[in-house]
Short mmCIF file of C-alpha atoms and ligand atoms in Angstrom, two decimals:
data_model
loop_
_atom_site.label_atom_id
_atom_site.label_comp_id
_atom_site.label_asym_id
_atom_site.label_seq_id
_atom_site.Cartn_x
_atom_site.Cartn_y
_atom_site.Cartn_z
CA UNK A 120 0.00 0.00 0.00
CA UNK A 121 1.29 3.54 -0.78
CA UNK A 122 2.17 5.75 2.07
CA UNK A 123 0.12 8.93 2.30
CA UNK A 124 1.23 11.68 0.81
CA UNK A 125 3.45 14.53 2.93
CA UNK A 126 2.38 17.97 2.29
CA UNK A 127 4.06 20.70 4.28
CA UNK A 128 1.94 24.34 4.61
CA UNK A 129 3.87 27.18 4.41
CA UNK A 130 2.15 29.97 5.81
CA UNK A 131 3.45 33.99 4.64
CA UNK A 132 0.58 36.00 5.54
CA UNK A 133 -2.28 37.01 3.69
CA UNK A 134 -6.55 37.71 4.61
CA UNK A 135 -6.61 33.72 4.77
CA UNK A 136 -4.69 33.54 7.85
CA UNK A 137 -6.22 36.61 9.36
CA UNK A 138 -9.19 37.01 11.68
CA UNK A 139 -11.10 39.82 13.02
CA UNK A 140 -10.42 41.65 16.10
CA UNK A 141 -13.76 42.60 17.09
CA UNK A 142 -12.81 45.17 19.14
CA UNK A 143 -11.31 47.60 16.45
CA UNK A 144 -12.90 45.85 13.01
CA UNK A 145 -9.16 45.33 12.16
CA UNK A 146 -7.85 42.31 10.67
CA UNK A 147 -4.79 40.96 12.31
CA UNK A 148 -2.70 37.06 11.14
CA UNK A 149 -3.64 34.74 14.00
CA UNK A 150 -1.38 31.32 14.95
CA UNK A 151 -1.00 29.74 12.00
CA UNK A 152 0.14 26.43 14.04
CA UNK A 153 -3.18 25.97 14.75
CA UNK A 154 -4.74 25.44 12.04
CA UNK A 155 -5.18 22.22 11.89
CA UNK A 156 -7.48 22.68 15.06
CA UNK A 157 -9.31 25.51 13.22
CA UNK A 158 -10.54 23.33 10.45
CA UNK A 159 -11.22 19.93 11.48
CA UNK A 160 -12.43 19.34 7.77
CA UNK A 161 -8.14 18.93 6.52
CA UNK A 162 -8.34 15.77 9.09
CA UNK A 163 -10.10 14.04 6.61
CA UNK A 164 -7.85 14.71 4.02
CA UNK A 165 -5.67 11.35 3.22
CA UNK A 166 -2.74 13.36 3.81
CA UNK A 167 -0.07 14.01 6.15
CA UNK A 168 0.28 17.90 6.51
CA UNK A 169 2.83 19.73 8.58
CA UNK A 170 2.85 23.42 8.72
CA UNK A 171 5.39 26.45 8.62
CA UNK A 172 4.87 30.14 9.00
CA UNK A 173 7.14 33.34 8.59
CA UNK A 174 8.04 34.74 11.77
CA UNK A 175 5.73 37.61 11.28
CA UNK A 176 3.39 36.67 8.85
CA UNK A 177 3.09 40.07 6.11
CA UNK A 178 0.64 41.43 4.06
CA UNK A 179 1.35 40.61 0.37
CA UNK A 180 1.89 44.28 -0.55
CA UNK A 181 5.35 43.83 1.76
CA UNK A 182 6.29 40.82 -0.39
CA UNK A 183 9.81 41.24 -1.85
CA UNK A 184 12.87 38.91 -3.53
CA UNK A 185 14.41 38.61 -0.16
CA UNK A 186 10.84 36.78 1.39
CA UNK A 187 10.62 34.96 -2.15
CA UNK A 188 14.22 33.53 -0.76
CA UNK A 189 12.87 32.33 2.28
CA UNK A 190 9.88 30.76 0.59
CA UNK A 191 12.49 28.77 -1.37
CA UNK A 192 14.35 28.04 0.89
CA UNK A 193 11.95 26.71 2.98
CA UNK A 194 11.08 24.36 0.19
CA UNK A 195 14.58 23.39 -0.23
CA UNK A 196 15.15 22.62 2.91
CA UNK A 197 12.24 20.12 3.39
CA UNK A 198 11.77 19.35 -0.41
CA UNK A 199 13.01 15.39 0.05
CA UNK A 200 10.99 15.22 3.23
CA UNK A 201 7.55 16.32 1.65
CA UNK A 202 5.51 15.23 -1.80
CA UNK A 203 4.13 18.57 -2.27
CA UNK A 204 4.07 21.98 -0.58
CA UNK A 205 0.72 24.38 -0.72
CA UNK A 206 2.12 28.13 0.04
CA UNK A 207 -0.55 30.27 1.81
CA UNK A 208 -0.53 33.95 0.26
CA UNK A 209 -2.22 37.02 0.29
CA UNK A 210 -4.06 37.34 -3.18
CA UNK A 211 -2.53 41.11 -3.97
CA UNK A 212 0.81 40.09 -5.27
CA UNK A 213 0.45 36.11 -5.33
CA UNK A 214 0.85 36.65 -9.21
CA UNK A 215 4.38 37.96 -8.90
CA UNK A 216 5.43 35.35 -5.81
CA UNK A 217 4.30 32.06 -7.98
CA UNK A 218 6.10 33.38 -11.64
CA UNK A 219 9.34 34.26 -9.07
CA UNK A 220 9.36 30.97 -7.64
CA UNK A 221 8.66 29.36 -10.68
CA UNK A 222 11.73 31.11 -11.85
CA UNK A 223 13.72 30.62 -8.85
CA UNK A 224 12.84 27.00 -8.42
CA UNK A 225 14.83 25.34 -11.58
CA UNK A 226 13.87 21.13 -12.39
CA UNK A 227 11.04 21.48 -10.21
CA UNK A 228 9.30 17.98 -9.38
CA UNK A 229 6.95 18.33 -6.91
CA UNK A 230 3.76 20.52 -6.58
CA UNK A 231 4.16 24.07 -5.40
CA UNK A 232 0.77 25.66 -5.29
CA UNK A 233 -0.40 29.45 -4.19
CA UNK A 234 -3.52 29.97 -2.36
CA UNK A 235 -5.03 32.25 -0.22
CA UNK A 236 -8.70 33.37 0.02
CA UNK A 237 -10.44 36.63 -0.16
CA UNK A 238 -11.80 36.23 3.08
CA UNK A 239 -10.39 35.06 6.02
CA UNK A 240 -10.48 31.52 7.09
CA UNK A 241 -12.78 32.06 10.07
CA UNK A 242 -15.61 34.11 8.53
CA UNK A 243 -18.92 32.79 7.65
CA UNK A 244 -18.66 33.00 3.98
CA UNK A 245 -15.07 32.06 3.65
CA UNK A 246 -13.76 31.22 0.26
CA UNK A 247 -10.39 30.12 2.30
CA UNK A 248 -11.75 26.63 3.07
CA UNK A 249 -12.64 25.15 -0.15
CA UNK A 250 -8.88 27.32 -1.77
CA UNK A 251 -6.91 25.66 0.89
CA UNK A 252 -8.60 22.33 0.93
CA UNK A 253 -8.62 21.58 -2.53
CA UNK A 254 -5.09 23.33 -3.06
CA UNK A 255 -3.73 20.60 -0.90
CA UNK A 256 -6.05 17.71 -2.13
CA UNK A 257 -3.91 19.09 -5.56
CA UNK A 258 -0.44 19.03 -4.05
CA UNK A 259 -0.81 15.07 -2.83
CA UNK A 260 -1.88 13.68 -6.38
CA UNK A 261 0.21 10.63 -7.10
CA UNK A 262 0.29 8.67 -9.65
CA UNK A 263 2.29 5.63 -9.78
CA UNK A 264 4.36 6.82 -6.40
CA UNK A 265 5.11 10.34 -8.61
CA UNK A 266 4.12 13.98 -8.43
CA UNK A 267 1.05 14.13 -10.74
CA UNK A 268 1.91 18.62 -10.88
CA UNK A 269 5.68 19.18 -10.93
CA UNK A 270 5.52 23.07 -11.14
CA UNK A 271 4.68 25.88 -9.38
CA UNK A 272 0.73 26.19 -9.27
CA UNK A 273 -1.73 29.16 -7.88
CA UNK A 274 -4.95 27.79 -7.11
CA UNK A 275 -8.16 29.87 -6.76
CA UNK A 276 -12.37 29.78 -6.84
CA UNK A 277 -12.35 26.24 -8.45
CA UNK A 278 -8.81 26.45 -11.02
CA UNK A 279 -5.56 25.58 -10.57
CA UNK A 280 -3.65 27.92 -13.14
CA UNK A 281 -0.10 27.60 -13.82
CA UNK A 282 1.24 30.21 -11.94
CA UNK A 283 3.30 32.60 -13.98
CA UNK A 284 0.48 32.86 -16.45
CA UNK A 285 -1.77 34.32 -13.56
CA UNK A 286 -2.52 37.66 -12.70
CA UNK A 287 -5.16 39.07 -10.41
CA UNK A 288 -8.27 40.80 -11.89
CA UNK A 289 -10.87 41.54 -9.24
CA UNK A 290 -10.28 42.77 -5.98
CA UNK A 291 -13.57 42.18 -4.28
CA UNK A 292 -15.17 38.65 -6.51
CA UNK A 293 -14.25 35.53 -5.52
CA UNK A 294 -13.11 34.40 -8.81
CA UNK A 295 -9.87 37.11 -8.28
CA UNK A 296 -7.18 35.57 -10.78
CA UNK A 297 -7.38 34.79 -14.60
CA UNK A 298 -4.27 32.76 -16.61
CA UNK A 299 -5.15 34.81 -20.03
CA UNK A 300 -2.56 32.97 -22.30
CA UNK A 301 -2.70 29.75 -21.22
CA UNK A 302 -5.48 27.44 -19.81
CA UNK A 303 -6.02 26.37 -16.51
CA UNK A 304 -4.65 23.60 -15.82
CA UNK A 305 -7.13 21.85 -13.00
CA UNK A 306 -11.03 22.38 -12.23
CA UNK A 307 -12.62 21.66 -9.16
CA UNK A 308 -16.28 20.39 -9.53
CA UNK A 309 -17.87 17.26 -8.48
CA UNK A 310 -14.56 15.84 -9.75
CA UNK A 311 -11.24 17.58 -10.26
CA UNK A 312 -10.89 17.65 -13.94
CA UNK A 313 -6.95 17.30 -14.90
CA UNK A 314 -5.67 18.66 -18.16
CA UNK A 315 -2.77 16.47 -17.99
CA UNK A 316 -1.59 17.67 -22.03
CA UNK A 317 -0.94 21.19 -20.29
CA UNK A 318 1.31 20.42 -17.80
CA UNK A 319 4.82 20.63 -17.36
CA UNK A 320 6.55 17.36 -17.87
CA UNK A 321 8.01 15.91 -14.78
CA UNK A 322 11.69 15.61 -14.78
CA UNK A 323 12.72 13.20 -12.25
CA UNK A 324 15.84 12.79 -13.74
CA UNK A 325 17.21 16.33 -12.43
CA UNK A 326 18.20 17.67 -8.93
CA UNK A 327 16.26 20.87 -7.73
CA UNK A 328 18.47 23.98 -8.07
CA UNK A 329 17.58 27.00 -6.10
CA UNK A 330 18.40 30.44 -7.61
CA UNK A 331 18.19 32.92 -4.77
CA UNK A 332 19.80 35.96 -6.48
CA UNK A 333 17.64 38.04 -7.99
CA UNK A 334 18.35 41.63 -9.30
CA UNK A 335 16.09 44.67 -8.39
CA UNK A 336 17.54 47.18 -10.41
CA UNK A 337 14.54 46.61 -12.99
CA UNK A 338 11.70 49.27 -13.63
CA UNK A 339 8.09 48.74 -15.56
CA UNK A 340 7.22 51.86 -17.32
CA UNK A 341 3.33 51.97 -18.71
CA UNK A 342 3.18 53.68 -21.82
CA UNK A 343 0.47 56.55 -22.06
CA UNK A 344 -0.66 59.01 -24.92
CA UNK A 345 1.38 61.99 -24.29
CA UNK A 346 4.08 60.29 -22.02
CA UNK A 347 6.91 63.14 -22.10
CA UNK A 348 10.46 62.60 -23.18
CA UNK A 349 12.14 64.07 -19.91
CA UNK A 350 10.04 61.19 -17.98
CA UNK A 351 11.44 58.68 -19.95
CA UNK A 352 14.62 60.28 -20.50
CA UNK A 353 14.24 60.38 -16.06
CA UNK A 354 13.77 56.90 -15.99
CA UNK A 355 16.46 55.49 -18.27
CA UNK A 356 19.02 57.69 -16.50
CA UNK A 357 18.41 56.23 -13.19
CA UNK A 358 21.98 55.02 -11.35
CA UNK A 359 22.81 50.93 -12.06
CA UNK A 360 18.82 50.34 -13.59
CA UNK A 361 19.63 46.94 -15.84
CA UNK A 362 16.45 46.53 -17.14
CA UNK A 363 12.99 48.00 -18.28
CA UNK A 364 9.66 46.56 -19.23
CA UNK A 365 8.09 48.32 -21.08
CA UNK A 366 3.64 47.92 -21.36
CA UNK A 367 3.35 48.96 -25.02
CA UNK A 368 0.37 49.09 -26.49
CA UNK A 369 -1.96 46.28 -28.54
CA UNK A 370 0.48 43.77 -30.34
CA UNK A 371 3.21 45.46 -28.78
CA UNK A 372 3.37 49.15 -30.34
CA UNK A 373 4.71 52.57 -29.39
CA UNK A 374 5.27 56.06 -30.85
CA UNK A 375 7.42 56.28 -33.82
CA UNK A 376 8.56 59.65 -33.30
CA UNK A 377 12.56 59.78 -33.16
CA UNK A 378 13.05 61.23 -29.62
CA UNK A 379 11.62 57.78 -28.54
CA UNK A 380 13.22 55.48 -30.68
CA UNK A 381 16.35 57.13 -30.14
CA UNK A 382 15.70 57.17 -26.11
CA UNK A 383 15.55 53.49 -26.45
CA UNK A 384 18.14 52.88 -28.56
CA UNK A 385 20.67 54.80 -26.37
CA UNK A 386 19.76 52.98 -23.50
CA UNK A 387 20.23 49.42 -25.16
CA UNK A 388 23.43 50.34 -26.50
CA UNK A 389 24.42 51.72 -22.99
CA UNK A 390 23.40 48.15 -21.81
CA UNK A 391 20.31 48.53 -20.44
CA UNK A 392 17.62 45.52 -21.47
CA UNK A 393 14.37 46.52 -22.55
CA UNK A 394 11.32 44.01 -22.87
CA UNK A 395 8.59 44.90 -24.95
CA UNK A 396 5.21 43.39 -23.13
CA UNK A 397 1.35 44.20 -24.32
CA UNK A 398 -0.69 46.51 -21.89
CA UNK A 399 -3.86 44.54 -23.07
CA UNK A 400 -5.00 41.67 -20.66
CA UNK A 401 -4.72 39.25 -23.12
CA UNK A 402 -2.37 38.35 -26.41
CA UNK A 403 0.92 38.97 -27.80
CA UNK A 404 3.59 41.06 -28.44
CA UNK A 405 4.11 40.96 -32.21
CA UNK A 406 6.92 43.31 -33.38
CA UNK A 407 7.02 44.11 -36.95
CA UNK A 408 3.73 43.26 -37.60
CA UNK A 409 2.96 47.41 -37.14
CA UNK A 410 5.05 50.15 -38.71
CA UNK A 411 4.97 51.33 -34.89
CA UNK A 412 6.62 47.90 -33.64
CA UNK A 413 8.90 47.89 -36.34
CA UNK A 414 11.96 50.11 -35.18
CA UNK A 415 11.76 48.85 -31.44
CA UNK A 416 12.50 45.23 -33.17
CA UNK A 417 15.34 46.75 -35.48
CA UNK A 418 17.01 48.48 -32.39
CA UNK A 419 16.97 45.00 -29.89
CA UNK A 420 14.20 45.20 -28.05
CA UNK A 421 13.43 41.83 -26.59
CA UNK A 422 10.04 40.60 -27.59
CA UNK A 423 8.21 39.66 -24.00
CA UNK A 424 5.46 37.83 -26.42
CA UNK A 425 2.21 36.65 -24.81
CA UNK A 426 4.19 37.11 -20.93
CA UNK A 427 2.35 38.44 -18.25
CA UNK A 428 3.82 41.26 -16.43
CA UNK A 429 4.37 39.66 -13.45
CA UNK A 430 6.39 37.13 -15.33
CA UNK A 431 8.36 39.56 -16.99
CA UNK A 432 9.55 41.90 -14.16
CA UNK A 433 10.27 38.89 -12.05
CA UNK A 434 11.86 36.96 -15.38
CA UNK A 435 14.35 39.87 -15.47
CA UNK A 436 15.25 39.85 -12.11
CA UNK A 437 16.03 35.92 -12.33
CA UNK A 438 18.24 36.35 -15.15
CA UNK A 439 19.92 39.53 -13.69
CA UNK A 440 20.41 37.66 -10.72
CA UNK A 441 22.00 34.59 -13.28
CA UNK A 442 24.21 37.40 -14.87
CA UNK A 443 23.51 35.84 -17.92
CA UNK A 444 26.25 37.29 -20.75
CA UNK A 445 24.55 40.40 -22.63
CA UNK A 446 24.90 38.55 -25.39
CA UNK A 447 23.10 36.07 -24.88
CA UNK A 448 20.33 38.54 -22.82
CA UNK A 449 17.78 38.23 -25.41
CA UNK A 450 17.71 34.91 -26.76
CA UNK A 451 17.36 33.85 -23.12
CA UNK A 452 14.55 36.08 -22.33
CA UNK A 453 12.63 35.17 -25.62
CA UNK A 454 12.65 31.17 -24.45
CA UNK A 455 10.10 29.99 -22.56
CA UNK A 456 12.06 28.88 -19.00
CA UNK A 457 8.96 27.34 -16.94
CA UNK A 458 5.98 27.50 -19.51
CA UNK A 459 6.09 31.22 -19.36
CA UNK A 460 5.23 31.98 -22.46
CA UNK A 461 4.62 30.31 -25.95
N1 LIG B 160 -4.09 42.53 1.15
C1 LIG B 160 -4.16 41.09 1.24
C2 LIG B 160 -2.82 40.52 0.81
O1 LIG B 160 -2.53 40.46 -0.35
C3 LIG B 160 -5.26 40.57 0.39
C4 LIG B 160 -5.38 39.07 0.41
O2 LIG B 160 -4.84 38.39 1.26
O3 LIG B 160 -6.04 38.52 -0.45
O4 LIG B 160 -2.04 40.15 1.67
#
């Protein structure tokens, strides 16, 4: 007989952890180690689950590289000890946690999945239960003694996306998150429905490698109808910045006029790397296919294609971190590293 499967909770903060104070109104993280008294419901689970919780549990708006490190190194540190981990997030910046860990987390063959709820665990119309139960039910799936997922997952409101294809879209429905380039990759109904064909293959064969460096001197600049030359010209001249990702507009165009084009062009030859990424919620980047993509492409932007922007701000960090030869910058970037993009 198989031995149930491990699954070790990592608790960072986040409304699912939180409960009311009913004194002020305010919502504060309570024990996290008790959990397991909180809902009697994961005792029926046929898993083992341990859990783990930041010192001081944070908000996700605190969220930075440095707490990404400890969320990988938590999982590195227990990863031959557990089948699957479920990481318990706040919702706000969940998007940009799972594509950095996806990143960060290199031949990945176990489940990592994000969850977290919109309300907290203990009110009476909690969407934390059914998140966190089913988000572990989705980290112990074995088949044949292996990891069924073997990537980094966010589970939310029924779907288990992959996770640096997510972003969050609503701030007050339940259904928060959307994967707009890619499908999702489990449903929860009466049965969980697995779309095994979009997975990540599971590479056994290959030892984890944990890339904690990552490189902050990145900036995301939103492109706007009358954005000003001596805002850009501002941002590009900013001390050590490496790289830029820049929301253009539709299939990935911009302004043709010269003071732009030569902006850019300066700054790439300077060094600086500068990803091209759609402001629409959905699609891809497609430079050339406009007159007003065209010169970007000529000049070496790097095409972020059908990326989100979560992916692509933490992408660059990774491979600043990986000081990855200039080179070599943009032929890296343009490959998909974890499913990432086409
Ligand atoms: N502000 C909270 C956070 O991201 C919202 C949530 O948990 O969903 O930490």
């Amino acid at each position: 007989m198989l031995s149930k499967s491990k699954i070790l909770l990592i608790y960072t903060g986040g409304t699912i952890g939180m409960k009311k104070d009913f004194e002020t109104g305010a919502l504060r993280a309570f024990n996290f180690s008790k959990l397991l008294q909180r809902i009697p419901e994961l005792k029926q689970l046929d898993c083992e689950i341990e859990t783990i919780s930041f010192e001081n549990p944070i908000d996700s708006s605190n969220m930075n590289p440095e707490k990404w490190a400890n969320i990988a190194i938590i999982i590195a540190d227990n990863y031959t000890s557990f089948d699957g981990f479920v990481v318990l997030h706040g919702s706000d910046t969940m998007s940009y946690s799972a594509s950095a860990l996806s990143f960060m987390l290199e031949n990945l063959s176990k489940p990592v999945i994000f969850t977290g709820s919109q309300l907290p665990i203990g009110d009476l119309r909690t969407d934390a239960k059914e998140n966190l139960i089913t988000a572990i039910q989705i980290a112990s799936l074995r088949e044949n003694g292996k990891p069924v997922i073997s990537e980094v997952g966010l589970y939310f409101e029924y779907k288990l996306y992959r996770g640096n294809r997510t972003t969050k879209i609503n701030a007050e429905h339940f259904n928060a998150f959307t994967s707009p380039n890619y499908p999702h990759l489990v449903e929860s109904g009466v049965h969980l429905t697995l779309n095994s064909e979009l997975f990540l293959p599971l590479k056994t064969d290959l030892h984890l490698k944990v890339h904690k460096a990552l490189d902050n001197n990145v900036a995301i600049i939103k492109m706007f109808p009358g954005i000003s030359e001596v805002v850009l010209a501002a941002i590009f001249d900013i001390p050590n910045l490496k790289g830029v990702i820049l929301e253009t507009y539709g299939a990935g165009n911009a302004p043709t006029e010269d003071w732009f084009i030569n902006l850019l062009k300066e700054a790439i030859n300077k060094g600086l790397h500068v990803i091209n990424v759609t402001q629409c919620s959905a699609g891809s980047v497609s430079m050339g296919q406009y007159e007003t993509s065209t010169s970007m492409k000529e000049i070496g932007v790097i095409s972020g294609k059908d990326i989100t922007t979560e992916a692509a701000i933490t992408k660059l960090m990774y491979l600043l971190g990986q000081k990855i030869a200039s080179n070599d910058f943009k032929k890296i970037f343009e490959t998909s590293l974890r499913g990432e993009m086409v």
